[in-house]
Amino acid sequence: KSDSLVILGHGVTGNKDRPFLVTLSEALAKSGITALRLSFSGNGGSEGRFEDSTISNQVADLRAAVDAFAGPKIGYVGHSMGAAVGVLAASQDERIRFLVSLAGMAHTAAFAEREFAGIQPGGGLMWGKPGCPLSHAYLDDMKRIGSVAADASRVTVPWLLVHGSADDVVPLQDAQDLFAITGGAKQMEILDGADHIFSNGHTDSMVRIVVDWVRQLCTSG
């Protein structure tokens, strides 16, 4: 059994129980790698207000999780906006020893403008989802960060990026931009025809890629 712990973080309006994250965590566990699925504050069953669920606050949540499990070799797998959280955290916290980005967001300001243009903050809902109001705090944080591409140059740990060619939420270009600038050991896998949540038969391919990469990393010392 590996002495590594993999923390899994979700994307915008998601939570720890997204099916592909459950499948991935179970596959990691079967491979002898402990996996912890995390719902960021204000999401899923976690405490807090959804309106306060910003990238900056989620970075703080991830740090709190790392604090709680200090000891094993810790890696982080983030999906979508959760991947941007991972870039920021891994660029600042050396306790995160490896990083996986699934459909990872790079350009936060462009994402917010593209996806939520015309929705009134403080009143409208993200993608019309009940319980997911678009907040000024979220938009302000996305604009302030702008892009995590520059932070990627400070990520020096092993990094796997997995992205679908048919992702219509976070463009493949985001992953390509991160891959081009990161300063560490890196690998990118593009799943032909896969969408943002790796549905329509692509979950198994994504899981196999991630588990094989993590297992090799964790057993190589």
PDB file of C-alpha atoms in Angstrom:
ATOM      1  CA  LYS A   1       0.000   0.000   0.000  1.00  0.00           C
ATOM      2  CA  SER A   2       1.268   3.461  -0.910  1.00  0.00           C
ATOM      3  CA  ASP A   3       1.956   6.062   1.769  1.00  0.00           C
ATOM      4  CA  SER A   4       0.500   8.719  -0.528  1.00  0.00           C
ATOM      5  CA  LEU A   5      -2.755  10.625  -0.128  1.00  0.00           C
ATOM      6  CA  VAL A   6      -4.577  12.062  -3.133  1.00  0.00           C
ATOM      7  CA  ILE A   7      -7.044  14.888  -2.504  1.00  0.00           C
ATOM      8  CA  LEU A   8      -9.713  15.355  -5.179  1.00  0.00           C
ATOM      9  CA  GLY A   9     -11.355  18.741  -5.756  1.00  0.00           C
ATOM     10  CA  HIS A  10     -14.376  19.564  -7.911  1.00  0.00           C
ATOM     11  CA  GLY A  11     -15.291  22.407 -10.263  1.00  0.00           C
ATOM     12  CA  VAL A  12     -17.829  25.235 -10.370  1.00  0.00           C
ATOM     13  CA  THR A  13     -21.221  24.251  -8.839  1.00  0.00           C
ATOM     14  CA  GLY A  14     -19.888  20.724  -8.256  1.00  0.00           C
ATOM     15  CA  ASN A  15     -19.176  18.684  -5.145  1.00  0.00           C
ATOM     16  CA  LYS A  16     -17.265  15.625  -4.010  1.00  0.00           C
ATOM     17  CA  ASP A  17     -19.978  13.247  -5.228  1.00  0.00           C
ATOM     18  CA  ARG A  18     -19.691  13.952  -8.943  1.00  0.00           C
ATOM     19  CA  PRO A  19     -19.780  10.471 -10.513  1.00  0.00           C
ATOM     20  CA  PHE A  20     -16.438  10.667 -12.309  1.00  0.00           C
ATOM     21  CA  LEU A  21     -14.707  11.792  -9.099  1.00  0.00           C
ATOM     22  CA  VAL A  22     -16.278   8.904  -7.185  1.00  0.00           C
ATOM     23  CA  THR A  23     -15.145   6.476  -9.884  1.00  0.00           C
ATOM     24  CA  LEU A  24     -11.631   7.904  -9.839  1.00  0.00           C
ATOM     25  CA  SER A  25     -11.316   7.811  -6.048  1.00  0.00           C
ATOM     26  CA  GLU A  26     -12.526   4.208  -5.934  1.00  0.00           C
ATOM     27  CA  ALA A  27     -10.021   3.211  -8.623  1.00  0.00           C
ATOM     28  CA  LEU A  28      -7.194   4.897  -6.730  1.00  0.00           C
ATOM     29  CA  ALA A  29      -8.211   3.082  -3.550  1.00  0.00           C
ATOM     30  CA  LYS A  30      -8.234  -0.268  -5.370  1.00  0.00           C
ATOM     31  CA  SER A  31      -4.681   0.515  -6.460  1.00  0.00           C
ATOM     32  CA  GLY A  32      -3.642   0.979  -2.840  1.00  0.00           C
ATOM     33  CA  ILE A  33      -3.625   4.775  -2.886  1.00  0.00           C
ATOM     34  CA  THR A  34      -5.705   6.618  -0.306  1.00  0.00           C
ATOM     35  CA  ALA A  35      -8.054   9.157  -1.884  1.00  0.00           C
ATOM     36  CA  LEU A  36     -10.007  11.944  -0.200  1.00  0.00           C
ATOM     37  CA  ARG A  37     -12.828  13.649  -2.086  1.00  0.00           C
ATOM     38  CA  LEU A  38     -13.359  17.224  -0.904  1.00  0.00           C
ATOM     39  CA  SER A  39     -16.419  19.449  -1.204  1.00  0.00           C
ATOM     40  CA  PHE A  40     -15.180  23.016  -0.931  1.00  0.00           C
ATOM     41  CA  SER A  41     -16.918  25.232   1.626  1.00  0.00           C
ATOM     42  CA  GLY A  42     -20.399  26.237   0.524  1.00  0.00           C
ATOM     43  CA  ASN A  43     -20.652  23.290  -1.867  1.00  0.00           C
ATOM     44  CA  GLY A  44     -22.341  19.945  -1.375  1.00  0.00           C
ATOM     45  CA  GLY A  45     -22.742  19.196   2.307  1.00  0.00           C
ATOM     46  CA  SER A  46     -19.901  21.441   3.450  1.00  0.00           C
ATOM     47  CA  GLU A  47     -20.506  24.379   5.753  1.00  0.00           C
ATOM     48  CA  GLY A  48     -20.498  27.934   4.469  1.00  0.00           C
ATOM     49  CA  ARG A  49     -22.301  29.960   1.823  1.00  0.00           C
ATOM     50  CA  PHE A  50     -22.096  29.131  -1.844  1.00  0.00           C
ATOM     51  CA  GLU A  51     -21.823  32.860  -2.568  1.00  0.00           C
ATOM     52  CA  ASP A  52     -18.451  32.875  -0.796  1.00  0.00           C
ATOM     53  CA  SER A  53     -17.103  29.956  -2.825  1.00  0.00           C
ATOM     54  CA  THR A  54     -14.294  31.661  -4.715  1.00  0.00           C
ATOM     55  CA  ILE A  55     -11.026  30.279  -6.043  1.00  0.00           C
ATOM     56  CA  SER A  56      -9.111  32.112  -3.320  1.00  0.00           C
ATOM     57  CA  ASN A  57     -11.284  30.625  -0.579  1.00  0.00           C
ATOM     58  CA  GLN A  58     -10.991  27.178  -2.138  1.00  0.00           C
ATOM     59  CA  VAL A  59      -7.193  27.464  -2.095  1.00  0.00           C
ATOM     60  CA  ALA A  60      -7.535  28.109   1.645  1.00  0.00           C
ATOM     61  CA  ASP A  61      -9.800  25.052   1.962  1.00  0.00           C
ATOM     62  CA  LEU A  62      -7.214  22.904   0.207  1.00  0.00           C
ATOM     63  CA  ARG A  63      -4.467  24.186   2.466  1.00  0.00           C
ATOM     64  CA  ALA A  64      -6.602  23.305   5.494  1.00  0.00           C
ATOM     65  CA  ALA A  65      -6.979  19.763   4.168  1.00  0.00           C
ATOM     66  CA  VAL A  66      -3.226  19.504   3.629  1.00  0.00           C
ATOM     67  CA  ASP A  67      -2.682  20.786   7.171  1.00  0.00           C
ATOM     68  CA  ALA A  68      -4.981  18.085   8.529  1.00  0.00           C
ATOM     69  CA  PHE A  69      -3.198  15.255   6.744  1.00  0.00           C
ATOM     70  CA  ALA A  70       0.408  16.361   7.022  1.00  0.00           C
ATOM     71  CA  GLY A  71       2.694  13.354   6.908  1.00  0.00           C
ATOM     72  CA  PRO A  72       2.014  11.279   3.803  1.00  0.00           C
ATOM     73  CA  LYS A  73       3.058  12.259   0.318  1.00  0.00           C
ATOM     74  CA  ILE A  74       0.157  14.446  -0.776  1.00  0.00           C
ATOM     75  CA  GLY A  75      -1.058  14.902  -4.326  1.00  0.00           C
ATOM     76  CA  TYR A  76      -3.993  16.882  -5.635  1.00  0.00           C
ATOM     77  CA  VAL A  77      -6.406  16.173  -8.467  1.00  0.00           C
ATOM     78  CA  GLY A  78      -8.590  19.108  -9.471  1.00  0.00           C
ATOM     79  CA  HIS A  79     -11.383  19.359 -12.027  1.00  0.00           C
ATOM     80  CA  SER A  80     -12.174  22.552 -13.961  1.00  0.00           C
ATOM     81  CA  MET A  81     -12.013  25.504 -11.541  1.00  0.00           C
ATOM     82  CA  GLY A  82     -10.732  23.039  -8.953  1.00  0.00           C
ATOM     83  CA  ALA A  83      -7.733  22.544 -11.218  1.00  0.00           C
ATOM     84  CA  ALA A  84      -7.029  26.282 -11.129  1.00  0.00           C
ATOM     85  CA  VAL A  85      -7.146  25.968  -7.351  1.00  0.00           C
ATOM     86  CA  GLY A  86      -4.504  23.255  -7.649  1.00  0.00           C
ATOM     87  CA  VAL A  87      -2.189  25.397  -9.765  1.00  0.00           C
ATOM     88  CA  LEU A  88      -2.307  28.234  -7.251  1.00  0.00           C
ATOM     89  CA  ALA A  89      -1.841  25.911  -4.282  1.00  0.00           C
ATOM     90  CA  ALA A  90       0.967  23.833  -5.804  1.00  0.00           C
ATOM     91  CA  SER A  91       2.832  26.962  -6.886  1.00  0.00           C
ATOM     92  CA  GLN A  92       2.915  28.110  -3.251  1.00  0.00           C
ATOM     93  CA  ASP A  93       2.844  24.990  -1.058  1.00  0.00           C
ATOM     94  CA  GLU A  94       5.707  22.515  -1.361  1.00  0.00           C
ATOM     95  CA  ARG A  95       3.748  19.920   0.615  1.00  0.00           C
ATOM     96  CA  ILE A  96       1.734  19.216  -2.547  1.00  0.00           C
ATOM     97  CA  ARG A  97       4.079  16.751  -4.213  1.00  0.00           C
ATOM     98  CA  PHE A  98       2.212  16.097  -7.466  1.00  0.00           C
ATOM     99  CA  LEU A  99      -0.662  17.623  -9.395  1.00  0.00           C
ATOM    100  CA  VAL A 100      -3.360  16.419 -11.798  1.00  0.00           C
ATOM    101  CA  SER A 101      -5.568  18.810 -13.784  1.00  0.00           C
ATOM    102  CA  LEU A 102      -8.776  17.398 -15.265  1.00  0.00           C
ATOM    103  CA  ALA A 103     -10.349  19.740 -17.823  1.00  0.00           C
ATOM    104  CA  GLY A 104      -8.321  22.384 -16.030  1.00  0.00           C
ATOM    105  CA  MET A 105      -9.194  26.062 -16.188  1.00  0.00           C
ATOM    106  CA  ALA A 106      -6.354  28.488 -16.855  1.00  0.00           C
ATOM    107  CA  HIS A 107      -7.982  31.801 -17.780  1.00  0.00           C
ATOM    108  CA  THR A 108     -10.407  32.595 -14.985  1.00  0.00           C
ATOM    109  CA  ALA A 109     -11.541  36.040 -16.082  1.00  0.00           C
ATOM    110  CA  ALA A 110     -12.274  34.834 -19.605  1.00  0.00           C
ATOM    111  CA  PHE A 111     -14.219  31.870 -18.229  1.00  0.00           C
ATOM    112  CA  ALA A 112     -16.436  34.043 -16.034  1.00  0.00           C
ATOM    113  CA  GLU A 113     -17.095  36.479 -18.855  1.00  0.00           C
ATOM    114  CA  ARG A 114     -17.830  33.719 -21.340  1.00  0.00           C
ATOM    115  CA  GLU A 115     -20.088  31.582 -19.157  1.00  0.00           C
ATOM    116  CA  PHE A 116     -21.921  34.172 -17.067  1.00  0.00           C
ATOM    117  CA  ALA A 117     -22.248  37.226 -19.283  1.00  0.00           C
ATOM    118  CA  GLY A 118     -25.702  38.739 -18.948  1.00  0.00           C
ATOM    119  CA  ILE A 119     -26.426  37.068 -15.596  1.00  0.00           C
ATOM    120  CA  GLN A 120     -27.083  39.538 -12.803  1.00  0.00           C
ATOM    121  CA  PRO A 121     -24.730  38.917  -9.852  1.00  0.00           C
ATOM    122  CA  GLY A 122     -26.593  38.816  -6.581  1.00  0.00           C
ATOM    123  CA  GLY A 123     -29.735  37.566  -8.283  1.00  0.00           C
ATOM    124  CA  GLY A 124     -29.108  35.245 -11.203  1.00  0.00           C
ATOM    125  CA  LEU A 125     -28.069  31.614 -11.034  1.00  0.00           C
ATOM    126  CA  MET A 126     -24.995  29.944 -12.493  1.00  0.00           C
ATOM    127  CA  TRP A 127     -26.257  27.952 -15.489  1.00  0.00           C
ATOM    128  CA  GLY A 128     -29.722  28.209 -13.938  1.00  0.00           C
ATOM    129  CA  LYS A 129     -28.825  25.769 -11.146  1.00  0.00           C
ATOM    130  CA  PRO A 130     -30.881  26.157  -7.944  1.00  0.00           C
ATOM    131  CA  GLY A 131     -28.711  26.954  -4.939  1.00  0.00           C
ATOM    132  CA  CYS A 132     -25.896  28.292  -7.113  1.00  0.00           C
ATOM    133  CA  PRO A 133     -26.331  32.090  -7.210  1.00  0.00           C
ATOM    134  CA  LEU A 134     -23.768  34.119  -9.110  1.00  0.00           C
ATOM    135  CA  SER A 135     -22.082  36.394  -6.576  1.00  0.00           C
ATOM    136  CA  HIS A 136     -20.085  39.593  -6.833  1.00  0.00           C
ATOM    137  CA  ALA A 137     -17.396  37.913  -4.696  1.00  0.00           C
ATOM    138  CA  TYR A 138     -17.002  35.104  -7.232  1.00  0.00           C
ATOM    139  CA  LEU A 139     -16.816  37.427 -10.230  1.00  0.00           C
ATOM    140  CA  ASP A 140     -14.439  39.841  -8.507  1.00  0.00           C
ATOM    141  CA  ASP A 141     -12.084  37.000  -7.553  1.00  0.00           C
ATOM    142  CA  MET A 142     -12.123  35.515 -11.066  1.00  0.00           C
ATOM    143  CA  LYS A 143     -11.301  38.909 -12.552  1.00  0.00           C
ATOM    144  CA  ARG A 144      -8.617  39.670  -9.976  1.00  0.00           C
ATOM    145  CA  ILE A 145      -6.834  36.379 -10.659  1.00  0.00           C
ATOM    146  CA  GLY A 146      -7.277  36.820 -14.393  1.00  0.00           C
ATOM    147  CA  SER A 147      -5.307  33.700 -15.296  1.00  0.00           C
ATOM    148  CA  VAL A 148      -3.266  31.110 -13.426  1.00  0.00           C
ATOM    149  CA  ALA A 149      -0.894  30.656 -16.366  1.00  0.00           C
ATOM    150  CA  ALA A 150       1.872  32.698 -14.740  1.00  0.00           C
ATOM    151  CA  ASP A 151       1.539  30.644 -11.562  1.00  0.00           C
ATOM    152  CA  ALA A 152       2.044  27.509 -13.653  1.00  0.00           C
ATOM    153  CA  SER A 153       5.654  28.504 -14.234  1.00  0.00           C
ATOM    154  CA  ARG A 154       6.237  28.067 -10.500  1.00  0.00           C
ATOM    155  CA  VAL A 155       4.813  24.545 -10.408  1.00  0.00           C
ATOM    156  CA  THR A 156       7.872  22.309 -10.282  1.00  0.00           C
ATOM    157  CA  VAL A 157       6.294  19.044  -9.112  1.00  0.00           C
ATOM    158  CA  PRO A 158       5.200  16.282 -11.513  1.00  0.00           C
ATOM    159  CA  TRP A 159       2.017  17.395 -13.264  1.00  0.00           C
ATOM    160  CA  LEU A 160      -0.485  15.509 -15.408  1.00  0.00           C
ATOM    161  CA  LEU A 161      -3.030  17.404 -17.521  1.00  0.00           C
ATOM    162  CA  VAL A 162      -6.002  15.505 -18.980  1.00  0.00           C
ATOM    163  CA  HIS A 163      -8.446  17.324 -21.257  1.00  0.00           C
ATOM    164  CA  GLY A 164     -11.173  16.383 -23.713  1.00  0.00           C
ATOM    165  CA  SER A 165     -11.047  17.627 -27.282  1.00  0.00           C
ATOM    166  CA  ALA A 166     -14.822  18.273 -27.177  1.00  0.00           C
ATOM    167  CA  ASP A 167     -14.840  20.274 -23.938  1.00  0.00           C
ATOM    168  CA  ASP A 168     -17.237  23.189 -24.497  1.00  0.00           C
ATOM    169  CA  VAL A 169     -16.918  24.617 -20.969  1.00  0.00           C
ATOM    170  CA  VAL A 170     -13.147  24.981 -20.585  1.00  0.00           C
ATOM    171  CA  PRO A 171     -11.421  25.057 -23.987  1.00  0.00           C
ATOM    172  CA  LEU A 172      -8.582  22.658 -24.701  1.00  0.00           C
ATOM    173  CA  GLN A 173      -6.468  25.755 -25.280  1.00  0.00           C
ATOM    174  CA  ASP A 174      -6.478  26.392 -21.520  1.00  0.00           C
ATOM    175  CA  ALA A 175      -4.669  23.096 -20.911  1.00  0.00           C
ATOM    176  CA  GLN A 176      -2.310  23.722 -23.802  1.00  0.00           C
ATOM    177  CA  ASP A 177      -1.432  27.142 -22.410  1.00  0.00           C
ATOM    178  CA  LEU A 178      -0.670  25.666 -18.985  1.00  0.00           C
ATOM    179  CA  PHE A 179       1.340  22.825 -20.470  1.00  0.00           C
ATOM    180  CA  ALA A 180       3.434  25.249 -22.487  1.00  0.00           C
ATOM    181  CA  ILE A 181       4.425  27.403 -19.534  1.00  0.00           C
ATOM    182  CA  THR A 182       4.794  25.050 -16.571  1.00  0.00           C
ATOM    183  CA  GLY A 183       8.326  24.678 -15.316  1.00  0.00           C
ATOM    184  CA  GLY A 184       8.206  21.132 -13.943  1.00  0.00           C
ATOM    185  CA  ALA A 185       7.982  17.563 -15.180  1.00  0.00           C
ATOM    186  CA  LYS A 186       4.720  17.354 -17.074  1.00  0.00           C
ATOM    187  CA  GLN A 187       2.529  15.152 -19.205  1.00  0.00           C
ATOM    188  CA  MET A 188      -0.594  15.991 -21.199  1.00  0.00           C
ATOM    189  CA  GLU A 189      -3.212  13.569 -22.440  1.00  0.00           C
ATOM    190  CA  ILE A 190      -5.950  14.701 -24.841  1.00  0.00           C
ATOM    191  CA  LEU A 191      -9.011  12.456 -24.958  1.00  0.00           C
ATOM    192  CA  ASP A 192     -10.520  12.626 -28.419  1.00  0.00           C
ATOM    193  CA  GLY A 193     -14.233  13.423 -28.249  1.00  0.00           C
ATOM    194  CA  ALA A 194     -14.369  13.753 -24.453  1.00  0.00           C
ATOM    195  CA  ASP A 195     -16.486  16.528 -22.943  1.00  0.00           C
ATOM    196  CA  HIS A 196     -15.964  18.586 -19.791  1.00  0.00           C
ATOM    197  CA  ILE A 197     -17.061  15.835 -17.391  1.00  0.00           C
ATOM    198  CA  PHE A 198     -15.642  12.893 -19.337  1.00  0.00           C
ATOM    199  CA  SER A 199     -19.078  11.403 -20.016  1.00  0.00           C
ATOM    200  CA  ASN A 200     -20.214   9.171 -22.889  1.00  0.00           C
ATOM    201  CA  GLY A 201     -17.718   6.436 -22.155  1.00  0.00           C
ATOM    202  CA  HIS A 202     -14.688   8.638 -21.495  1.00  0.00           C
ATOM    203  CA  THR A 203     -14.629   8.311 -17.703  1.00  0.00           C
ATOM    204  CA  ASP A 204     -12.883   4.938 -17.844  1.00  0.00           C
ATOM    205  CA  SER A 205     -10.160   6.297 -20.125  1.00  0.00           C
ATOM    206  CA  MET A 206      -9.574   9.299 -17.879  1.00  0.00           C
ATOM    207  CA  VAL A 207      -9.477   7.133 -14.763  1.00  0.00           C
ATOM    208  CA  ARG A 208      -7.041   4.659 -16.299  1.00  0.00           C
ATOM    209  CA  ILE A 209      -4.668   7.454 -17.339  1.00  0.00           C
ATOM    210  CA  VAL A 210      -4.746   9.137 -13.932  1.00  0.00           C
ATOM    211  CA  VAL A 211      -4.453   5.961 -11.853  1.00  0.00           C
ATOM    212  CA  ASP A 212      -1.574   4.588 -13.935  1.00  0.00           C
ATOM    213  CA  TRP A 213       0.298   7.897 -13.697  1.00  0.00           C
ATOM    214  CA  VAL A 214      -0.268   8.317  -9.957  1.00  0.00           C
ATOM    215  CA  ARG A 215       0.572   4.692  -9.183  1.00  0.00           C
ATOM    216  CA  GLN A 216       3.830   4.867 -11.135  1.00  0.00           C
ATOM    217  CA  LEU A 217       4.737   8.117  -9.392  1.00  0.00           C
ATOM    218  CA  CYS A 218       3.936   6.828  -5.932  1.00  0.00           C
ATOM    219  CA  THR A 219       5.720   3.494  -6.313  1.00  0.00           C
ATOM    220  CA  SER A 220       8.856   4.988  -7.852  1.00  0.00           C
ATOM    221  CA  GLY A 221       9.711   6.851  -4.666  1.00  0.00           C
TER     222      GLY A 221
END
